[in-house]
Amino acid sequence: MMADTAPTPAKQLDHRYEGIAKVTGKAKYAAEFSQPFPKANLAYAYIVQSTIPNGTIASVDRYAADLAPGVIAILTPFNAPKLAQGPPQPPARRNLSLLQDKDVHYNGQPIAVVVAKSLNEAKAAARLLTIKYVTKPAQVSFRERPGDARWPKNPGKEPAGNHRGDVQAGFAKSAVVIEQTYVTPIQHHNPMEPHATIAWWEGEKLNVYDATQYISGVKMSLAKTLDIPVDYVRVINPVVGGGFGSKGSMWSHVPLCAMAAKATGRPVKLVLEREQMFGPVGGRPSTVNKIKLGASADGKLLAMQHDVIMNASAMEDFTEHSAGPTKNLYMSESNSVTEKVVEVNLGVSTFMRAPGEAPGTAALEIAMDELAEKLKMDPVQFRLVNYAENDPSHDRPWTDKHLRECYSQAAERFGWSKRSATPGSVTEGNALIGYGMATATYPANRSAAQAVVRMLPGGRMFVGSGTQDLGTGTYTIMAQQAASGLGIDPSLVEVKLGDSTLPKAPVSGGSQSSASVLPAIQDATTQLKLKLADLAIADIASPLHGLKTLDIEIKEGKLFNKNNPSQADSLADLIARNGNKPVEAMGSAEPSESKDSMTSTSWGAVFAEVAVDKDTHMVKVRRVVGTYDIGTLLNKKTGLNQLVGGIVWSISFALHEEAHIDPVYGRVVNESLAEYHVPVNADIGAIDVTVLNIPDIKFNPIGSRGIGEIGITGAAAAVANAIYNATGKRVREYPITPDKIMAARGLA
Amino acid sequence: MKSFNYERASAPEGAIHAGAAKGAKFLAGGTNLVDLMKYGIESPSTLVDINHLELKQVVANPDGGVIIDALVRNSDLADHPLIKTQYPLLSQALLSGASPQLRNMATTGGNLMQRTRCYYFTDVNFPACNKRAPGSGCAAIKGYNRIHAVLGQTDKGSTSGESCIATNPSDMNVAMAALGAKIEVEGPKGKRTISFADFHKLPGATPWIETALRPDELIIAVTLPPAKFAKNAYYLKARDRNSYAFALISVAAGLEMDGDTIKSAGLALGGVAHKPWRNLEAEKALAGKATSPEVFRRAAEIMLRDAKGYEHNTFKIEMAKQGVVRALTLASLGTSETQGTSEGTQA
Ligand SMILES: Cc1cc2nc3c(=O)[nH]c(=O)nc-3n(C[C@H](O)[C@H](O)[C@H](O)COP(=O)(O)OP(=O)(O)OC[C@H]3O[C@@H](n4cnc5c(N)ncnc54)[C@H](O)[C@@H]3O)c2cc1C
Ligand code: SF4
C-alpha cells in the first residue's frame, strides 16, 4: 500500500548494529569460519593463473607439484570433472573459467587449482607446475582501434544507442559548440576483504561461506553450474568487507572451491590474494567519451552528443553506460548517445560503484564546465538554465527532484560566490588555488524482496531477510524498520541476514537494498501487528479480549484500544501468556506500478577546492562540499558515511586510480595496493556532506532512494574543474596525475 | 614460499659467519625482503636475522660527523636530535618515504639495500627481466615504463641480456648521496669503507649486480661527514599521492651559504636512475655563485644532461629540472621546521 503522506521517520540507532562485533573481532567474515565441519580436515586451495594473454594450454607438467609436501589434489583442464553448465544467471551473465577447456583469453585467467594441507604448501606447489602454451596473437589495448568498435551483445537494462530530436540541426543552430574526448581508466574494486569461499559438502548438499553481495545469486548460480537442485545449496555470509560490485556476481573461484571440496572430500578454503583481484573478479572498463555539446547564446542546450567506446573482454561483453547521464541529467532539445565495445584479451568487466554514472559524470561534467566557460556563464547558473523538470529520456515525470536546493545549499556552504572565474588567478605561496563544481546523479532502483519478523519474549523482536550488509548499514536500518513497525526501540531488535535459508532478497547492488528490503519488513510488521492483535483479542486474560482487530493499535511495546487508550496490554505480557511462543509474520514488497510511468533518481551538487603545486604539479583536494537529494535519510551515521566514502572514491577517480596494463603481455602491472593507488589520509581534506532528507514516497513507502553510489558521481569532475580553475590546464584523461598536469597546455 | 633455514645472530661476527653460507641473506626489518620472498623473487637458503645485533645507535663521530648504525630504524633516525638539527635533509627524506608503520620496521642497512619497484622485476610471471633472470631481456623497455629511469640506464633493446632501465626507489639514499655519506661494511675478509657514490651501481652490463657490497658482507654503519647544510636543506618529492607513494622524481638539495653566495652544494636526484643521481659538475656550477633562478636552472640542466625518456616517463626529465630549481630555491631560503612533513612538501 502506498502512503499519501510522508512516513514517520523510524527511530535511528546511534551506532552500527554490528559495530562492536566488528571492532572486537567477533564478527566473522567468510574466510574466518572453522565450523561446523571438522577443522582439522580443512584444506586450502590456491588458484593458478595463466601467464599469457591468448592461446591454449598445451600441457601441464605436475610431476614436481604432486610430490610436494602437503599436496592433496591438483585440478587442471586435463583432469577437472566435466560440468553440465546451465544457462547463465543474473545479475551478470558470467562466462566462468572452470577448467572445462584449455583456452586462455587473458593473462591471469584461472587455469588450475592446487589443494594442500596449508596455504603455503598450496602456493609452493603451484610454483612447481610447468605449464606450456600454444600462444595466439593478443589484443590488449583498444584506444587506437576505434575501427574495431561494435555494438555490445548484452547492453543490459539500457540500450547502447539512443537518439532524441535532431542533434545535427541542434548543432547547426548553436551559437557555441564544444567537442572533446574524455578518458576514464580501467579500475579494480579492491574491497578490503578479498573474495573468499569455504565450501563443504554434506552428501549431495553443498554449503558455502562466501564473500558475496548476493547470497541468493550465488546459490542459484552454484546450483546451475554444478547441476544440483537449488535447495541443495546454502550460502552464508553474515558480514562483508566491501564489495563495490565485484562481489555482485559469482566468479570462477566459488565453483572451483566447491569442485575442489568435492574432489578431495574435505572442506576447502579458497581466498584470493590481492594480486588475484586484478582480472578474475572483474573491473570497471576504460571509457573513451567523445562529447559534443551545443548551446544557444543564452546558454540553452540545443544538442548533446556522446559516443563511447570501451574495452570488453574477449570472454564476455559488459557495457559501462557512461553516456547515461547525457540522456537525462539536463534538458536539451536533442541528444544522441552510442556505446560500443572493442574486444581485448583482458578479464571481464563488471559493475563497479555507480556503473555508468561514475565515469559518465566524470566526463560530461567537465564538458559542461568547458561549455559554461565558453558561454561566459557561471557553471551553476548554466546548469540551472538547463534544469530538467521532467525526465527528458523517457518524457515522463520524476517521482521527486529537489536538485535546485542541492545547488543553492551546497554553493552557499562552500562559498562559491568567492570563486574567481579567471583560471590561474589565485595563488597561495607556491600553490595555485581553484574551485570547481559538478552535478551528482544516480538512478534509484528497487526489486522484489521478502522478510520475516517475530515478536519474541521480553518485548524483543527478530527480523530476518536474505540480504547482505557490505558494511553499508543494512543491519542497522533493518533493526530500525522492524522496531518502527511496532513502535519499539530499535535496540530491542535482533537482526539476521546473509543466510540463504532466510526469505529472499535482491543483490546488494545498484543502491537498492534499503529501498527493496525495508518495504518488505514494513509489510511483515503490518502482518505481525494483525496477528498480535488477534492473539490479544482471543486471549481471555488480555485487557483487550473481545475487541475488534481494527480497534487495536500497537505502539511503544503496547497494544491498546484506539478508542480508550488506557485499555492496554503489553507485548511482553502477551507473549508470556502465549507460553513465550514467538509470533511470526512474513512480508514482501515489490516495485510499485508507478515504476513505468515515472523515473526515480537521486541528485546532488558537489563543490571542490584544490591547491596545485606549481613545481611538483601535485594536487591537494582541500575541501569538498556536497548536498544530496536522496529521499529519506534512514540513518545518519551509516548514510552520511556512505556519501563521504563515495566522495573519497571520487577523489580517487579524479587523481589516483588506474590499472596499468602491460602493452605486450596484457597483465596488470600494478596489481598491489602499493602501486594501485587509492587516496591515503593525506590526500583527503575536509568533506562536508548534507542531505535534504525529503521523502520520495512516490518511489517507495519509506521514501528512501538509496545512497551507496551517488557519492562517487560528480565529485571527480568537480575536482577536475577545480584543477582547471586553479591552473588554466584542462586535463581530460583520468586520473589527473602530476605528469598530466605538467604536460597539459595552459592558457596563453 | 620455499622452505629456508632461520638463524638469529647476536653479534656481528656470528652474523658474518652465518651470512657466508651459500644463498644466505640478512633479515633486517623485512619490509622488502619478505615481500620479495613471498613473490618468489628472493629465495634465500638461510635467513640470518640481524635484528638482535647491538647496532642501533646514532652517535657523534669525533671527526665532527655522525655514525649511524645499520639497524637504526628509519623512524628513529628521522627523529634523532642530531639528525634533525644537523642533517635535516636526511630527516626530511626519511619522513617522505613509505608510511609510519613501514618506517618503524625499516632499517638503515635495509633501506640502502632495498630493491627496485620495477613491475617486471616484482612479478615472476613476466618472462623478461635481466635483474631477476639474467639474460632474459628487459620487459620494461617496451612495457609500461612510467616509473623507470631516464639517466644512466642500459638500453640495448628489450631482448638484450644487458638492458635494464630500473630505478633505485629509496628516498633515504638520495639524501645520503647529497650529504656525501660513507658505508662501513665487514665480511669474512675484514672491514672496509665504501663511498656512497661507489656503493650503488649503474646497471652497466650486469643489472643484477646492484651494489658494491659482496654477498657475504654485512653493513655495519653509515657515516656522515661534518654537517654543512643544516641551515639550508630541502628534500622535494613529487609523487602520485601526498603520502605512501614512491617518488616520481625527488631532489635532495643542501647548500652551504655565505650571505647570498653559495659556498658549496650537495645535490642528488631520486627516481631517475639505478642509483641516486649525483653530478659533481652541477655542484661545482653552484659553488661561488649568488643564488638566482638562472644559476639553479643551469644546475638543473647539468643534472639532466643526456637524459633519455621512454614512452611513459619522458615527463620525468622536465619534472626533475623544475624540482631541482624549486628545491634549490627553497633550500636557499633556509630549512624550515615543517619540511619533510606532508604540509611542508605540499601546497
Ligand atoms: C608499500 C611500501 C612503500 C614504500 N615506500 C617507500 C618510499 O616511499 N620511499 C622509500 O625510500 N622506501 C619505501 N619503501 C621501502 C622501504 O623503505 C624498504 O622496504 C626498507 O627501507 C627496507 O628496510 P628493511 O630493514 O625492512 O630491509 P629488509 O627487507 O630486511 O632487507 C632488505 C635487503 O637488505 C639487506 N640487508 C638488510 N640489512 C643489511 C645489513 N645490515 N647488511 C647487509 N645487507 C642488509 C637484506 O638482506 C635484504 O636484501 C616502501 C616499502 C613498501 C613495502
Ligand atoms: S628495467 Fe631492469 S628490473 Fe625492470 S624489467 Fe628491465 S631488467 Fe628487469
mmCIF file of N, CA, C and O in Angstrom, chain A residues 544-579:
data_model
loop_
_atom_site.group_PDB
_atom_site.id
_atom_site.type_symbol
_atom_site.label_atom_id
_atom_site.label_comp_id
_atom_site.label_asym_id
_atom_site.label_seq_id
_atom_site.Cartn_x
_atom_site.Cartn_y
_atom_site.Cartn_z
ATOM 1 N N LEU A 544 -7.611 -6.615 26.340
ATOM 2 C CA LEU A 544 -8.193 -6.279 25.045
ATOM 3 C C LEU A 544 -9.084 -7.392 24.514
ATOM 4 O O LEU A 544 -9.559 -7.336 23.373
ATOM 5 N N HIS A 545 -9.274 -8.410 25.343
ATOM 6 C CA HIS A 545 -10.043 -9.580 24.925
ATOM 7 C C HIS A 545 -11.397 -9.152 24.357
ATOM 8 O O HIS A 545 -12.109 -8.345 24.953
ATOM 9 N N GLY A 546 -11.714 -9.663 23.189
ATOM 10 C CA GLY A 546 -13.034 -9.427 22.634
ATOM 11 C C GLY A 546 -13.175 -8.194 21.765
ATOM 12 O O GLY A 546 -14.207 -8.001 21.128
ATOM 13 N N LEU A 547 -12.130 -7.354 21.714
ATOM 14 C CA LEU A 547 -12.231 -6.159 20.858
ATOM 15 C C LEU A 547 -12.140 -6.553 19.382
ATOM 16 O O LEU A 547 -11.805 -7.685 19.031
ATOM 17 N N LYS A 548 -12.359 -5.569 18.487
ATOM 18 C CA LYS A 548 -12.195 -5.833 17.056
ATOM 19 C C LYS A 548 -10.744 -5.499 16.663
ATOM 20 O O LYS A 548 -10.142 -4.573 17.205
ATOM 21 N N THR A 549 -10.230 -6.226 15.691
ATOM 22 C CA THR A 549 -8.844 -6.012 15.244
ATOM 23 C C THR A 549 -8.604 -4.541 14.906
ATOM 24 O O THR A 549 -7.573 -3.964 15.255
ATOM 25 N N LEU A 550 -9.548 -3.965 14.219
ATOM 26 C CA LEU A 550 -9.388 -2.584 13.756
ATOM 27 C C LEU A 550 -9.269 -1.584 14.899
ATOM 28 O O LEU A 550 -8.747 -0.496 14.732
ATOM 29 N N ASP A 551 -9.765 -1.971 16.059
ATOM 30 C CA ASP A 551 -9.740 -1.050 17.192
ATOM 31 C C ASP A 551 -8.400 -1.061 17.915
ATOM 32 O O ASP A 551 -8.163 -0.254 18.814
ATOM 33 N N ILE A 552 -7.555 -1.988 17.536
ATOM 34 C CA ILE A 552 -6.314 -2.138 18.306
ATOM 35 C C ILE A 552 -5.130 -1.472 17.598
ATOM 36 O O ILE A 552 -4.922 -1.626 16.396
ATOM 37 N N GLU A 553 -4.389 -0.722 18.404
ATOM 38 C CA GLU A 553 -3.194 -0.035 17.906
ATOM 39 C C GLU A 553 -1.995 -0.587 18.692
ATOM 40 O O GLU A 553 -2.138 -0.929 19.875
ATOM 41 N N ILE A 554 -0.834 -0.666 18.031
ATOM 42 C CA ILE A 554 0.360 -1.134 18.749
ATOM 43 C C ILE A 554 1.429 -0.055 18.699
ATOM 44 O O ILE A 554 1.758 0.455 17.630
ATOM 45 N N LYS A 555 1.958 0.313 19.829
ATOM 46 C CA LYS A 555 2.951 1.386 19.921
ATOM 47 C C LYS A 555 3.752 1.235 21.211
ATOM 48 O O LYS A 555 3.195 0.818 22.231
ATOM 49 N N GLU A 556 4.991 1.587 21.165
ATOM 50 C CA GLU A 556 5.857 1.603 22.341
ATOM 51 C C GLU A 556 5.758 0.326 23.164
ATOM 52 O O GLU A 556 5.652 0.362 24.396
ATOM 53 N N GLY A 557 5.707 -0.774 22.444
ATOM 54 C CA GLY A 557 5.688 -2.061 23.132
ATOM 55 C C GLY A 557 4.336 -2.433 23.733
ATOM 56 O O GLY A 557 4.234 -3.402 24.486
ATOM 57 N N LYS A 558 3.306 -1.655 23.399
ATOM 58 C CA LYS A 558 1.978 -1.935 23.990
ATOM 59 C C LYS A 558 0.915 -2.067 22.916
ATOM 60 O O LYS A 558 0.974 -1.414 21.871
ATOM 61 N N LEU A 559 -0.096 -2.911 23.255
ATOM 62 C CA LEU A 559 -1.307 -2.929 22.441
ATOM 63 C C LEU A 559 -2.363 -2.178 23.224
ATOM 64 O O LEU A 559 -2.480 -2.349 24.437
ATOM 65 N N PHE A 560 -3.128 -1.346 22.545
ATOM 66 C CA PHE A 560 -4.187 -0.662 23.281
ATOM 67 C C PHE A 560 -5.396 -0.388 22.394
ATOM 68 O O PHE A 560 -5.315 -0.482 21.161
ATOM 69 N N ASN A 561 -6.449 -0.074 23.071
ATOM 70 C CA ASN A 561 -7.695 0.233 22.390
ATOM 71 C C ASN A 561 -7.642 1.669 21.914
ATOM 72 O O ASN A 561 -7.472 2.595 22.696
ATOM 73 N N LYS A 562 -7.763 1.850 20.576
ATOM 74 C CA LYS A 562 -7.668 3.193 19.991
ATOM 75 C C LYS A 562 -8.695 4.141 20.621
ATOM 76 O O LYS A 562 -8.430 5.329 20.779
ATOM 77 N N ASN A 563 -9.864 3.588 20.928
ATOM 78 C CA ASN A 563 -10.944 4.423 21.445
ATOM 79 C C ASN A 563 -10.814 4.687 22.936
ATOM 80 O O ASN A 563 -11.486 5.560 23.476
ATOM 81 N N ASN A 564 -9.959 3.889 23.578
ATOM 82 C CA ASN A 564 -9.787 4.042 25.012
ATOM 83 C C ASN A 564 -8.366 3.620 25.367
ATOM 84 O O ASN A 564 -8.128 2.501 25.826
ATOM 85 N N PRO A 565 -7.421 4.528 25.138
ATOM 86 C CA PRO A 565 -6.005 4.161 25.264
ATOM 87 C C PRO A 565 -5.614 3.578 26.619
ATOM 88 O O PRO A 565 -4.593 2.893 26.730
ATOM 89 N N SER A 566 -6.381 3.810 27.655
ATOM 90 C CA SER A 566 -5.989 3.238 28.944
ATOM 91 C C SER A 566 -6.250 1.727 28.984
ATOM 92 O O SER A 566 -5.740 1.015 29.854
ATOM 93 N N GLN A 567 -7.039 1.249 28.052
ATOM 94 C CA GLN A 567 -7.260 -0.204 27.967
ATOM 95 C C GLN A 567 -6.113 -0.791 27.149
ATOM 96 O O GLN A 567 -6.092 -0.683 25.917
ATOM 97 N N ALA A 568 -5.101 -1.362 27.848
ATOM 98 C CA ALA A 568 -3.869 -1.748 27.158
ATOM 99 C C ALA A 568 -3.301 -3.062 27.658
ATOM 100 O O ALA A 568 -3.597 -3.515 28.766
ATOM 101 N N ASP A 569 -2.475 -3.645 26.837
ATOM 102 C CA ASP A 569 -1.790 -4.901 27.175
ATOM 103 C C ASP A 569 -0.341 -4.709 26.711
ATOM 104 O O ASP A 569 -0.105 -4.013 25.726
ATOM 105 N N SER A 570 0.629 -5.312 27.395
ATOM 106 C CA SER A 570 1.996 -5.143 26.887
ATOM 107 C C SER A 570 2.357 -6.333 26.009
ATOM 108 O O SER A 570 1.896 -7.458 26.226
ATOM 109 N N LEU A 571 3.203 -6.058 25.019
ATOM 110 C CA LEU A 571 3.602 -7.131 24.093
ATOM 111 C C LEU A 571 4.325 -8.229 24.844
ATOM 112 O O LEU A 571 4.140 -9.421 24.571
ATOM 113 N N ALA A 572 5.145 -7.833 25.809
ATOM 114 C CA ALA A 572 5.892 -8.827 26.588
ATOM 115 C C ALA A 572 4.925 -9.736 27.345
ATOM 116 O O ALA A 572 5.086 -10.963 27.353
ATOM 117 N N ASP A 573 3.906 -9.130 27.969
ATOM 118 C CA ASP A 573 2.928 -9.947 28.720
ATOM 119 C C ASP A 573 2.171 -10.879 27.785
ATOM 120 O O ASP A 573 1.924 -12.042 28.093
ATOM 121 N N LEU A 574 1.795 -10.319 26.646
ATOM 122 C CA LEU A 574 1.021 -11.112 25.687
ATOM 123 C C LEU A 574 1.786 -12.363 25.277
ATOM 124 O O LEU A 574 1.259 -13.474 25.275
ATOM 125 N N ILE A 575 3.080 -12.168 24.951
ATOM 126 C CA ILE A 575 3.892 -13.310 24.523
ATOM 127 C C ILE A 575 4.123 -14.261 25.704
ATOM 128 O O ILE A 575 4.095 -15.486 25.546
ATOM 129 N N ALA A 576 4.292 -13.702 26.894
ATOM 130 C CA ALA A 576 4.493 -14.550 28.076
ATOM 131 C C ALA A 576 3.268 -15.442 28.273
ATOM 132 O O ALA A 576 3.388 -16.648 28.510
ATOM 133 N N ARG A 577 2.089 -14.836 28.144
ATOM 134 C CA ARG A 577 0.863 -15.632 28.318
ATOM 135 C C ARG A 577 0.688 -16.642 27.198
ATOM 136 O O ARG A 577 0.005 -17.644 27.332
ATOM 137 N N ASN A 578 1.344 -16.359 26.081
ATOM 138 C CA ASN A 578 1.290 -17.283 24.941
ATOM 139 C C ASN A 578 2.300 -18.423 25.134
ATOM 140 O O ASN A 578 2.692 -19.084 24.174
ATOM 141 N N GLY A 579 2.752 -18.631 26.368
ATOM 142 C CA GLY A 579 3.739 -19.670 26.650
ATOM 143 C C GLY A 579 5.105 -19.285 26.106
ATOM 144 O O GLY A 579 5.897 -20.152 25.736
#
